[in-house]
Short mmCIF file of the C-alpha atoms (twelve columns), coordinates in Angstrom:
data_MODEL
# 
_entry.id   MODEL 
# 
loop_
_atom_site.group_PDB 
_atom_site.id 
_atom_site.type_symbol 
_atom_site.label_atom_id 
_atom_site.label_alt_id 
_atom_site.label_comp_id 
_atom_site.label_asym_id 
_atom_site.label_seq_id 
_atom_site.Cartn_x 
_atom_site.Cartn_y 
_atom_site.Cartn_z 
_atom_site.pdbx_PDB_model_num 
ATOM 1  C CA . MET A 1  52.774 210.283 12.363  1 
ATOM 2  C CA . ILE A 2  54.804 208.951 9.441   1 
ATOM 3  C CA . GLU A 3  55.335 205.208 9.447   1 
ATOM 4  C CA . THR A 4  58.792 203.889 8.716   1 
ATOM 5  C CA . PRO A 5  59.138 200.899 6.370   1 
ATOM 6  C CA . LEU A 6  59.877 198.664 9.364   1 
ATOM 7  C CA . GLU A 7  56.693 199.763 11.152  1 
ATOM 8  C CA . ASN A 8  54.695 199.123 7.972   1 
ATOM 9  C CA . GLU A 9  56.192 195.627 7.682   1 
ATOM 10 C CA . LYS A 10 55.232 194.902 11.289  1 
ATOM 11 C CA . ILE A 11 51.653 196.017 10.577  1 
ATOM 12 C CA . MET A 12 51.487 193.817 7.475   1 
ATOM 13 C CA . ALA A 13 52.988 190.845 9.341   1 
ATOM 14 C CA . ARG A 14 50.479 191.222 12.187  1 
ATOM 15 C CA . PHE A 15 47.603 191.387 9.675   1 
ATOM 16 C CA . ALA A 16 48.856 188.250 7.937   1 
ATOM 17 C CA . CYS A 17 49.197 186.443 11.260  1 
ATOM 18 C CA . ASP A 18 45.874 187.548 12.732  1 
ATOM 19 C CA . GLU A 19 43.657 187.642 9.641   1 
ATOM 20 C CA . LEU A 20 45.119 185.657 6.756   1 
ATOM 21 C CA . LEU A 21 46.564 182.636 8.537   1 
ATOM 22 C CA . PRO A 22 43.250 181.632 10.169  1 
ATOM 23 C CA . LEU A 23 41.513 181.921 6.784   1 
ATOM 24 C CA . MET A 24 44.198 179.808 5.133   1 
ATOM 25 C CA . GLU A 25 43.802 177.153 7.835   1 
ATOM 26 C CA . THR A 26 40.037 177.078 7.288   1 
ATOM 27 C CA . ILE A 27 40.460 176.767 3.527   1 
ATOM 28 C CA . ARG A 28 42.995 173.959 3.995   1 
ATOM 29 C CA . THR A 29 40.656 172.050 6.325   1 
ATOM 30 C CA . LEU A 30 37.726 172.349 3.913   1 
ATOM 31 C CA . THR A 31 39.854 171.440 0.893   1 
ATOM 32 C CA . ASP A 32 41.222 168.350 2.656   1 
ATOM 33 C CA . LEU A 33 37.683 167.282 3.513   1 
ATOM 34 C CA . ILE A 34 36.489 167.752 -0.064  1 
ATOM 35 C CA . GLU A 35 39.530 165.950 -1.477  1 
ATOM 36 C CA . LYS A 36 38.853 162.947 0.767   1 
ATOM 37 C CA . ASN A 37 35.238 162.749 -0.429  1 
ATOM 38 C CA . VAL A 38 35.802 163.159 -4.176  1 
ATOM 39 C CA . SER A 39 37.126 160.265 -6.216  1 
ATOM 40 C CA . LYS A 40 40.648 160.673 -7.568  1 
ATOM 41 C CA . SER A 41 39.378 160.483 -11.144 1 
ATOM 42 C CA . ASP A 42 37.085 163.470 -10.502 1 
ATOM 43 C CA . TRP A 43 39.640 165.551 -8.573  1 
ATOM 44 C CA . PRO A 44 41.204 167.969 -11.115 1 
ATOM 45 C CA . LEU A 45 44.267 168.872 -9.045  1 
ATOM 46 C CA . PRO A 46 47.246 166.781 -7.969  1 
ATOM 47 C CA . ASP A 47 47.204 165.727 -4.332  1 
ATOM 48 C CA . TYR A 48 50.215 166.130 -2.053  1 
ATOM 49 C CA . ASN A 49 51.472 162.629 -2.791  1 
ATOM 50 C CA . ASP A 50 51.409 163.370 -6.527  1 
ATOM 51 C CA . MET A 51 53.186 166.696 -6.083  1 
ATOM 52 C CA . LEU A 52 55.901 165.266 -3.844  1 
ATOM 53 C CA . PHE A 53 56.623 161.884 -5.373  1 
ATOM 54 C CA . LYS A 54 55.609 161.906 -9.039  1 
ATOM 55 C CA . SER A 55 57.297 163.666 -11.886 1 
ATOM 56 C CA . PHE A 56 55.008 165.320 -14.383 1 
# 
């Protein structure tokens, strides 16, 4: 069976929803936990407050 582009997009969307989104949520949870436990001076990346409210 030949897949149409729309069928392929549905397959990719389902994969993203079922496989990637849960991984992204896990990464976000772990990153938030690490960020809370590392001092701001040692954290090499801007936090959300910095990204939203400070100009670089």
